[in-house]
């Protein structure tokens, strides 16, 4: 399931619960259910399928991906680690801003209503249904202006002053995209010491001629702005999510699907020391972690006896900024038999039981491994809402 960059962790868990309750996913298949950020999905699709065919990223190139959607604009920067097989790593944290094509839709509707209100009696205006305004906007904005308006000269009946008014409909959304890309380029230069070679656009809004003109005029070389053609522009997120799943679960995914080799932790995660009530951080915010997960060895599992065996549990704390106090994020519970508990009791738990933390999209997923084997969902549960 794809989500905007920066999608809140608690929202992800509610979405996951809704998917299960809706019957879309059986408990036995839950390990195959993952979240993927929309800009990452777009990058996978466009680089894997050659959607960015006018760009040929080389090893070491930096690529800004910007997903220009309806409600949000998402952007992140990757470094190309290799071209055969295709592999990249995250260089910056993803940024999400509200204000995509949706604010343009609202501005156009407001302009349309203003024009109609000024040209007819109040009683006539009051009889016009909202759906009629929306249908007009669908025909003339969504199907025409969004694709063909370039900000230049154009003809329109009774167009006195209308050009400037239409420009104001487009301007806020264009400025949001341009400001976000400029910010990512600036951040990349600070982090990597150089500017990106490419800006790769995705999302249905990216096909707008005016946006292409604005970016081409305002993003200086050597950074090149690339946009895909045809259906690739608005199907990249769903195609990228499918490719991601194929690479993750297929025994022979091939070399033509981009692999995300490492991601940046969006927060610090740790466990509480009961002796002095301090948190030992297992993962630091900004740390670059392998995308397939990293095994850690916390030794603060708690044990509770149950009628059917034992429960080993560990509390995970999270801190998203230095200004935020660490808080309890979740409790991981592992159901084990008495026989397994006896075995673990005779071994060094720090060397046999690992907490696996996988940074994905905008949060982290947790799992328990015993002797290198991940324990299934029938044994391990992760409880949130503390």
Short mmCIF file of C-alpha atoms in Angstrom, two decimals:
data_model
loop_
_atom_site.label_atom_id
_atom_site.label_comp_id
_atom_site.label_asym_id
_atom_site.label_seq_id
_atom_site.Cartn_x
_atom_site.Cartn_y
_atom_site.Cartn_z
CA UNK A 1 0.00 0.00 0.00
CA UNK A 2 1.48 3.34 -1.03
CA UNK A 3 1.20 6.39 1.23
CA UNK A 4 2.46 9.97 0.96
CA UNK A 5 5.90 10.73 2.33
CA UNK A 6 5.70 11.57 6.02
CA UNK A 7 2.47 9.62 6.51
CA UNK A 8 1.97 9.34 10.31
CA UNK A 9 2.85 6.02 11.90
CA UNK A 10 -0.41 5.73 13.82
CA UNK A 11 -2.34 6.30 10.58
CA UNK A 12 -0.43 3.45 8.96
CA UNK A 13 -1.40 1.08 11.74
CA UNK A 14 -5.07 2.07 11.53
CA UNK A 15 -4.93 1.50 7.77
CA UNK A 16 -3.34 -1.91 8.30
CA UNK A 17 -6.07 -2.86 10.79
CA UNK A 18 -8.75 -1.68 8.35
CA UNK A 19 -7.26 -3.82 5.57
CA UNK A 20 -7.38 -6.91 7.80
CA UNK A 21 -10.90 -6.19 9.08
CA UNK A 22 -12.10 -5.65 5.50
CA UNK A 23 -11.02 -9.19 4.65
CA UNK A 24 -8.43 -8.06 2.12
CA UNK A 25 -5.68 -9.89 3.97
CA UNK A 26 -5.71 -13.06 6.01
CA UNK A 27 -3.59 -13.22 9.18
CA UNK A 28 -1.31 -15.80 7.58
CA UNK A 29 -0.46 -13.38 4.75
CA UNK A 30 0.32 -10.36 6.92
CA UNK A 31 4.10 -10.62 6.42
CA UNK A 32 3.53 -9.78 2.74
CA UNK A 33 1.68 -6.55 3.55
CA UNK A 34 3.99 -3.53 3.52
CA UNK A 35 3.80 0.22 3.08
CA UNK A 36 5.78 2.08 0.46
CA UNK A 37 6.17 5.84 0.14
CA UNK A 38 4.74 7.25 -3.08
CA UNK A 39 7.96 8.96 -4.26
CA UNK A 40 9.91 5.74 -3.73
CA UNK A 41 7.33 3.79 -5.73
CA UNK A 42 7.53 6.37 -8.52
CA UNK A 43 11.32 6.16 -8.62
CA UNK A 44 11.23 2.36 -8.85
CA UNK A 45 8.78 2.49 -11.76
CA UNK A 46 10.46 5.22 -13.77
CA UNK A 47 14.03 3.97 -13.46
CA UNK A 48 13.15 0.28 -13.77
CA UNK A 49 10.93 0.60 -16.83
CA UNK A 50 12.93 3.27 -18.60
CA UNK A 51 10.21 5.84 -17.98
CA UNK A 52 12.96 8.40 -17.53
CA UNK A 53 14.26 7.49 -20.97
CA UNK A 54 15.62 10.95 -21.66
CA UNK A 55 17.77 10.50 -18.55
CA UNK A 56 20.46 7.87 -18.23
CA UNK A 57 21.60 8.04 -14.60
CA UNK A 58 25.11 6.76 -14.06
CA UNK A 59 26.74 5.33 -10.97
CA UNK A 60 27.17 8.10 -8.42
CA UNK A 61 24.45 10.34 -9.89
CA UNK A 62 22.00 12.02 -7.53
CA UNK A 63 18.31 11.96 -8.48
CA UNK A 64 15.53 14.08 -6.97
CA UNK A 65 12.18 12.35 -7.33
CA UNK A 66 9.13 14.60 -6.99
CA UNK A 67 5.65 13.06 -6.98
CA UNK A 68 3.19 15.83 -7.89
CA UNK A 69 -0.13 14.42 -6.77
CA UNK A 70 -3.59 15.76 -6.17
CA UNK A 71 -3.43 16.47 -2.44
CA UNK A 72 0.28 16.26 -1.64
CA UNK A 73 3.66 16.91 -3.23
CA UNK A 74 6.32 14.42 -2.12
CA UNK A 75 10.04 14.54 -2.76
CA UNK A 76 13.19 12.62 -1.82
CA UNK A 77 16.76 12.29 -3.14
CA UNK A 78 18.56 9.06 -4.06
CA UNK A 79 22.10 8.21 -5.09
CA UNK A 80 22.61 5.65 -7.85
CA UNK A 81 24.95 2.98 -6.44
CA UNK A 82 25.05 0.79 -9.55
CA UNK A 83 23.32 0.51 -12.90
CA UNK A 84 23.61 -3.25 -13.40
CA UNK A 85 21.89 -4.33 -11.28
CA UNK A 86 19.98 -1.12 -10.58
CA UNK A 87 20.53 -0.06 -6.98
CA UNK A 88 20.07 3.22 -5.09
CA UNK A 89 20.23 4.55 -1.54
CA UNK A 90 18.42 7.36 0.22
CA UNK A 91 20.40 10.58 0.62
CA UNK A 92 17.78 12.81 2.26
CA UNK A 93 14.62 12.35 4.26
CA UNK A 94 11.43 12.48 2.25
CA UNK A 95 9.45 15.71 2.43
CA UNK A 96 5.69 15.95 2.05
CA UNK A 97 3.75 19.16 1.52
CA UNK A 98 0.02 19.55 1.21
CA UNK A 99 -1.00 21.61 -1.78
CA UNK A 100 -0.93 19.67 -5.02
CA UNK A 101 -3.44 19.92 -7.83
CA UNK A 102 -6.27 20.00 -5.28
CA UNK A 103 -5.63 23.66 -4.39
CA UNK A 104 -5.76 24.49 -8.09
CA UNK A 105 -9.15 22.76 -8.35
CA UNK A 106 -10.49 24.79 -5.44
CA UNK A 107 -9.15 28.07 -6.86
CA UNK A 108 -10.68 27.36 -10.28
CA UNK A 109 -14.09 26.58 -8.76
CA UNK A 110 -13.98 29.80 -6.75
CA UNK A 111 -13.06 31.82 -9.86
CA UNK A 112 -15.83 30.14 -11.86
CA UNK A 113 -18.44 30.90 -9.20
CA UNK A 114 -17.27 34.51 -8.98
CA UNK A 115 -17.65 34.94 -12.76
CA UNK A 116 -21.08 33.30 -12.86
CA UNK A 117 -22.33 35.23 -9.83
CA UNK A 118 -21.33 38.51 -11.48
CA UNK A 119 -23.11 37.66 -14.74
CA UNK A 120 -26.54 36.54 -13.58
CA UNK A 121 -29.25 37.49 -11.06
CA UNK A 122 -28.80 36.08 -7.52
CA UNK A 123 -31.88 33.87 -7.80
CA UNK A 124 -30.48 32.30 -10.96
CA UNK A 125 -27.09 31.68 -9.37
CA UNK A 126 -28.71 30.07 -6.33
CA UNK A 127 -30.44 27.53 -8.58
CA UNK A 128 -27.16 26.27 -10.06
CA UNK A 129 -26.21 22.98 -8.40
CA UNK A 130 -22.70 22.43 -7.07
CA UNK A 131 -22.40 19.40 -9.34
CA UNK A 132 -22.79 21.65 -12.41
CA UNK A 133 -19.79 23.73 -11.37
CA UNK A 134 -17.81 20.56 -10.73
CA UNK A 135 -18.74 19.12 -14.15
CA UNK A 136 -17.64 22.34 -15.86
CA UNK A 137 -14.33 22.24 -13.95
CA UNK A 138 -13.84 18.59 -14.93
CA UNK A 139 -14.33 19.38 -18.63
CA UNK A 140 -12.31 22.56 -18.87
CA UNK A 141 -9.74 22.37 -16.07
CA UNK A 142 -8.96 18.69 -15.59
CA UNK A 143 -9.22 17.65 -19.25
CA UNK A 144 -7.88 20.80 -20.90
CA UNK A 145 -6.17 23.53 -18.89
CA UNK A 146 -4.18 21.23 -16.60
CA UNK A 147 -2.51 19.68 -19.62
CA UNK A 148 -2.42 22.50 -22.16
CA UNK A 149 -2.11 25.76 -20.23
CA UNK A 150 1.49 26.96 -20.47
CA UNK A 151 1.23 30.45 -19.01
CA UNK A 152 1.77 32.08 -22.41
CA UNK A 153 -0.62 33.93 -24.69
CA UNK A 154 -3.92 32.23 -25.46
CA UNK A 155 -7.33 33.11 -26.89
CA UNK A 156 -10.59 32.85 -25.02
CA UNK A 157 -13.98 34.52 -25.62
CA UNK A 158 -14.41 37.66 -23.49
CA UNK A 159 -10.94 37.08 -22.09
CA UNK A 160 -10.35 40.59 -20.76
CA UNK A 161 -8.31 40.07 -17.58
CA UNK A 162 -8.95 36.34 -17.58
CA UNK A 163 -5.37 35.41 -18.42
CA UNK A 164 -4.11 36.90 -15.16
CA UNK A 165 -6.92 35.27 -13.21
CA UNK A 166 -6.16 31.84 -14.67
CA UNK A 167 -2.49 32.40 -13.90
CA UNK A 168 -3.41 32.96 -10.25
CA UNK A 169 -5.27 29.65 -10.27
CA UNK A 170 -2.10 27.84 -11.31
CA UNK A 171 0.54 29.91 -9.50
CA UNK A 172 0.20 28.61 -5.88
CA UNK A 173 0.49 24.96 -6.91
CA UNK A 174 3.43 25.69 -9.23
CA UNK A 175 5.21 27.62 -6.48
CA UNK A 176 4.74 24.73 -4.05
CA UNK A 177 6.42 22.29 -6.43
CA UNK A 178 9.25 24.66 -7.33
CA UNK A 179 9.96 25.60 -3.70
CA UNK A 180 10.04 21.94 -2.62
CA UNK A 181 12.45 20.94 -5.40
CA UNK A 182 14.69 23.92 -4.69
CA UNK A 183 14.73 22.96 -1.01
CA UNK A 184 15.72 19.37 -1.83
CA UNK A 185 18.49 20.55 -4.16
CA UNK A 186 19.82 22.85 -1.42
CA UNK A 187 19.68 20.08 1.19
CA UNK A 188 21.44 17.67 -1.16
CA UNK A 189 24.24 20.16 -1.78
CA UNK A 190 24.76 20.53 1.98
CA UNK A 191 24.68 16.77 2.66
CA UNK A 192 26.51 15.48 -0.42
CA UNK A 193 28.62 18.49 -1.36
CA UNK A 194 27.12 18.70 -4.87
CA UNK A 195 23.83 19.30 -6.62
CA UNK A 196 21.73 16.49 -8.14
CA UNK A 197 22.16 15.59 -11.78
CA UNK A 198 18.44 14.97 -12.31
CA UNK A 199 15.00 16.00 -11.11
CA UNK A 200 12.55 13.25 -12.04
CA UNK A 201 8.85 14.16 -11.99
CA UNK A 202 5.93 11.79 -11.42
CA UNK A 203 2.22 12.00 -10.66
CA UNK A 204 -0.69 13.14 -12.81
CA UNK A 205 0.03 16.81 -12.17
CA UNK A 206 3.56 16.61 -13.58
CA UNK A 207 2.25 16.50 -17.14
CA UNK A 208 1.07 20.11 -16.88
CA UNK A 209 2.76 22.26 -19.53
CA UNK A 210 2.95 25.29 -17.25
CA UNK A 211 4.72 23.30 -14.52
CA UNK A 212 7.24 22.01 -17.04
CA UNK A 213 7.91 25.58 -18.20
CA UNK A 214 8.27 26.91 -14.64
CA UNK A 215 10.73 24.19 -13.63
CA UNK A 216 12.77 24.39 -16.84
CA UNK A 217 13.09 28.17 -16.42
CA UNK A 218 13.98 28.09 -12.72
CA UNK A 219 16.09 24.96 -12.13
CA UNK A 220 19.59 25.82 -13.41
CA UNK A 221 22.02 23.43 -15.02
CA UNK A 222 23.73 21.07 -14.41
CA UNK A 223 20.50 19.72 -12.87
CA UNK A 224 18.18 18.43 -15.61
CA UNK A 225 14.40 18.22 -15.18
CA UNK A 226 12.94 15.02 -16.65
CA UNK A 227 9.27 14.06 -16.99
CA UNK A 228 7.85 10.81 -18.39
CA UNK A 229 5.41 10.65 -21.28
CA UNK A 230 1.90 9.29 -21.74
CA UNK A 231 0.38 6.99 -19.13
CA UNK A 232 3.73 6.62 -17.37
CA UNK A 233 3.19 9.99 -15.73
CA UNK A 234 0.09 8.99 -13.76
CA UNK A 235 0.60 5.23 -13.30
CA UNK A 236 4.15 5.35 -11.92
CA UNK A 237 3.19 4.96 -8.25
CA UNK A 238 1.02 1.85 -8.70
CA UNK A 239 3.48 0.29 -11.16
CA UNK A 240 6.39 0.98 -8.81
CA UNK A 241 4.56 -0.62 -5.89
CA UNK A 242 3.96 -3.73 -7.98
CA UNK A 243 7.63 -3.88 -9.02
CA UNK A 244 8.68 -3.45 -5.39
CA UNK A 245 6.53 -6.43 -4.37
CA UNK A 246 7.91 -8.54 -7.22
CA UNK A 247 11.49 -7.78 -6.21
CA UNK A 248 10.78 -8.46 -2.54
CA UNK A 249 8.87 -11.72 -2.91
CA UNK A 250 9.91 -13.25 -6.24
CA UNK A 251 12.76 -15.80 -6.08
CA UNK A 252 14.06 -14.48 -9.42
CA UNK A 253 13.19 -10.76 -9.71
CA UNK A 254 15.91 -10.03 -12.28
CA UNK A 255 18.24 -7.06 -12.43
CA UNK A 256 15.95 -4.56 -14.11
CA UNK A 257 13.95 -3.57 -11.01
CA UNK A 258 15.54 -0.93 -8.80
CA UNK A 259 16.68 -2.14 -5.39
CA UNK A 260 16.64 0.32 -2.48
CA UNK A 261 19.78 -0.80 -0.67
CA UNK A 262 19.56 1.51 2.33
CA UNK A 263 17.18 3.97 3.92
CA UNK A 264 17.52 6.73 6.49
CA UNK A 265 15.91 6.21 9.91
CA UNK A 266 13.13 8.76 10.42
CA UNK A 267 13.39 8.59 14.22
CA UNK A 268 15.47 7.12 17.03
CA UNK A 269 14.29 3.79 18.47
CA UNK A 270 15.44 2.25 21.72
CA UNK A 271 14.67 0.28 24.89
CA UNK A 272 14.33 1.45 28.48
CA UNK A 273 16.97 0.70 31.09
CA UNK A 274 14.97 -0.17 34.19
CA UNK A 275 17.89 0.59 36.52
CA UNK A 276 18.23 4.30 35.74
CA UNK A 277 15.12 4.91 33.56
CA UNK A 278 17.19 6.03 30.58
CA UNK A 279 16.74 4.88 26.99
CA UNK A 280 19.42 2.93 25.15
CA UNK A 281 19.07 3.90 21.51
CA UNK A 282 19.29 0.98 19.11
CA UNK A 283 18.77 3.15 16.04
CA UNK A 284 19.59 6.86 15.78
CA UNK A 285 17.57 9.26 13.65
CA UNK A 286 19.45 9.94 10.42
CA UNK A 287 21.32 6.64 10.61
CA UNK A 288 21.59 4.85 7.28
CA UNK A 289 20.23 1.33 7.63
CA UNK A 290 20.14 -1.54 5.15
CA UNK A 291 16.70 -1.72 3.55
CA UNK A 292 16.43 -5.43 4.35
CA UNK A 293 16.74 -4.73 8.09
CA UNK A 294 19.40 -4.88 10.76
CA UNK A 295 19.61 -7.42 13.56
CA UNK A 296 20.13 -6.04 17.05
CA UNK A 297 20.47 -7.89 20.34
CA UNK A 298 18.55 -6.22 23.18
CA UNK A 299 18.77 -8.11 26.44
CA UNK A 300 15.79 -6.58 28.21
CA UNK A 301 13.06 -9.02 27.28
CA UNK A 302 10.47 -9.49 30.02
CA UNK A 303 8.92 -12.90 30.64
CA UNK A 304 5.35 -13.63 31.67
CA UNK A 305 4.04 -17.16 32.31
CA UNK A 306 0.72 -18.07 30.69
CA UNK A 307 -1.44 -21.22 30.81
CA UNK A 308 -0.18 -22.13 27.34
CA UNK A 309 3.47 -21.28 27.80
CA UNK A 310 5.36 -18.02 28.08
CA UNK A 311 5.33 -14.51 26.65
CA UNK A 312 8.58 -12.65 26.04
CA UNK A 313 8.00 -8.94 25.57
CA UNK A 314 10.01 -5.81 24.95
CA UNK A 315 8.95 -2.16 24.90
CA UNK A 316 10.17 0.05 22.07
CA UNK A 317 10.61 3.78 22.66
CA UNK A 318 10.75 6.42 19.94
CA UNK A 319 12.10 9.96 19.71
CA UNK A 320 11.49 11.93 16.51
CA UNK A 321 13.50 15.04 17.48
CA UNK A 322 15.81 16.26 20.22
CA UNK A 323 13.01 18.52 21.42
CA UNK A 324 10.71 15.54 21.98
CA UNK A 325 10.77 13.32 25.04
CA UNK A 326 11.17 9.60 24.30
CA UNK A 327 7.80 7.91 24.45
CA UNK A 328 6.57 4.33 24.39
CA UNK A 329 5.74 3.44 20.79
CA UNK A 330 4.82 -0.23 20.95
CA UNK A 331 5.17 -3.47 22.87
CA UNK A 332 6.41 -6.54 21.01
CA UNK A 333 5.17 -9.87 22.36
CA UNK A 334 6.56 -13.28 21.45
CA UNK A 335 4.64 -16.41 22.46
CA UNK A 336 6.94 -19.36 23.16
CA UNK A 337 6.47 -22.85 24.53
CA UNK A 338 7.85 -24.05 27.84
CA UNK A 339 10.32 -26.23 25.94
CA UNK A 340 11.62 -23.26 23.96
CA UNK A 341 11.83 -21.17 27.13
CA UNK A 342 13.94 -23.86 28.75
CA UNK A 343 16.21 -23.86 25.70
CA UNK A 344 16.52 -20.08 25.68
CA UNK A 345 17.19 -20.03 29.41
CA UNK A 346 20.26 -22.19 28.93
CA UNK A 347 21.62 -20.04 26.09
CA UNK A 348 22.90 -16.50 25.82
CA UNK A 349 19.71 -14.68 24.84
CA UNK A 350 21.68 -11.78 23.36
CA UNK A 351 23.16 -14.16 20.81
CA UNK A 352 20.06 -16.20 19.98
CA UNK A 353 17.14 -13.75 20.03
CA UNK A 354 17.31 -10.64 17.90
CA UNK A 355 15.06 -7.65 17.44
CA UNK A 356 14.90 -6.88 13.73
CA UNK A 357 14.22 -3.26 12.82
CA UNK A 358 13.41 -2.41 9.22
CA UNK A 359 13.09 1.23 8.19
CA UNK A 360 10.48 1.44 5.45
CA UNK A 361 8.56 4.38 4.04
CA UNK A 362 8.24 6.82 6.94
CA UNK A 363 8.46 4.55 9.97
CA UNK A 364 9.89 1.28 11.20
CA UNK A 365 8.64 -2.29 11.26
CA UNK A 366 9.69 -4.73 13.98
CA UNK A 367 10.12 -8.50 14.07
CA UNK A 368 11.69 -11.16 16.30
CA UNK A 369 14.26 -13.66 15.04
CA UNK A 370 15.42 -16.77 16.89
CA UNK A 371 18.66 -18.40 15.76
CA UNK A 372 18.43 -16.41 12.53
CA UNK A 373 14.84 -17.45 11.71
CA UNK A 374 12.12 -14.82 11.72
CA UNK A 375 9.14 -15.75 13.87
CA UNK A 376 5.74 -15.64 12.16
CA UNK A 377 2.71 -13.46 13.00
CA UNK A 378 1.05 -16.35 14.82
CA UNK A 379 3.82 -16.07 17.42
CA UNK A 380 4.78 -12.39 17.40
CA UNK A 381 2.43 -9.43 17.82
CA UNK A 382 3.22 -5.72 17.90
CA UNK A 383 0.80 -3.69 20.01
CA UNK A 384 0.57 0.07 19.47
CA UNK A 385 -1.61 2.71 21.05
CA UNK A 386 0.29 3.31 24.28
#
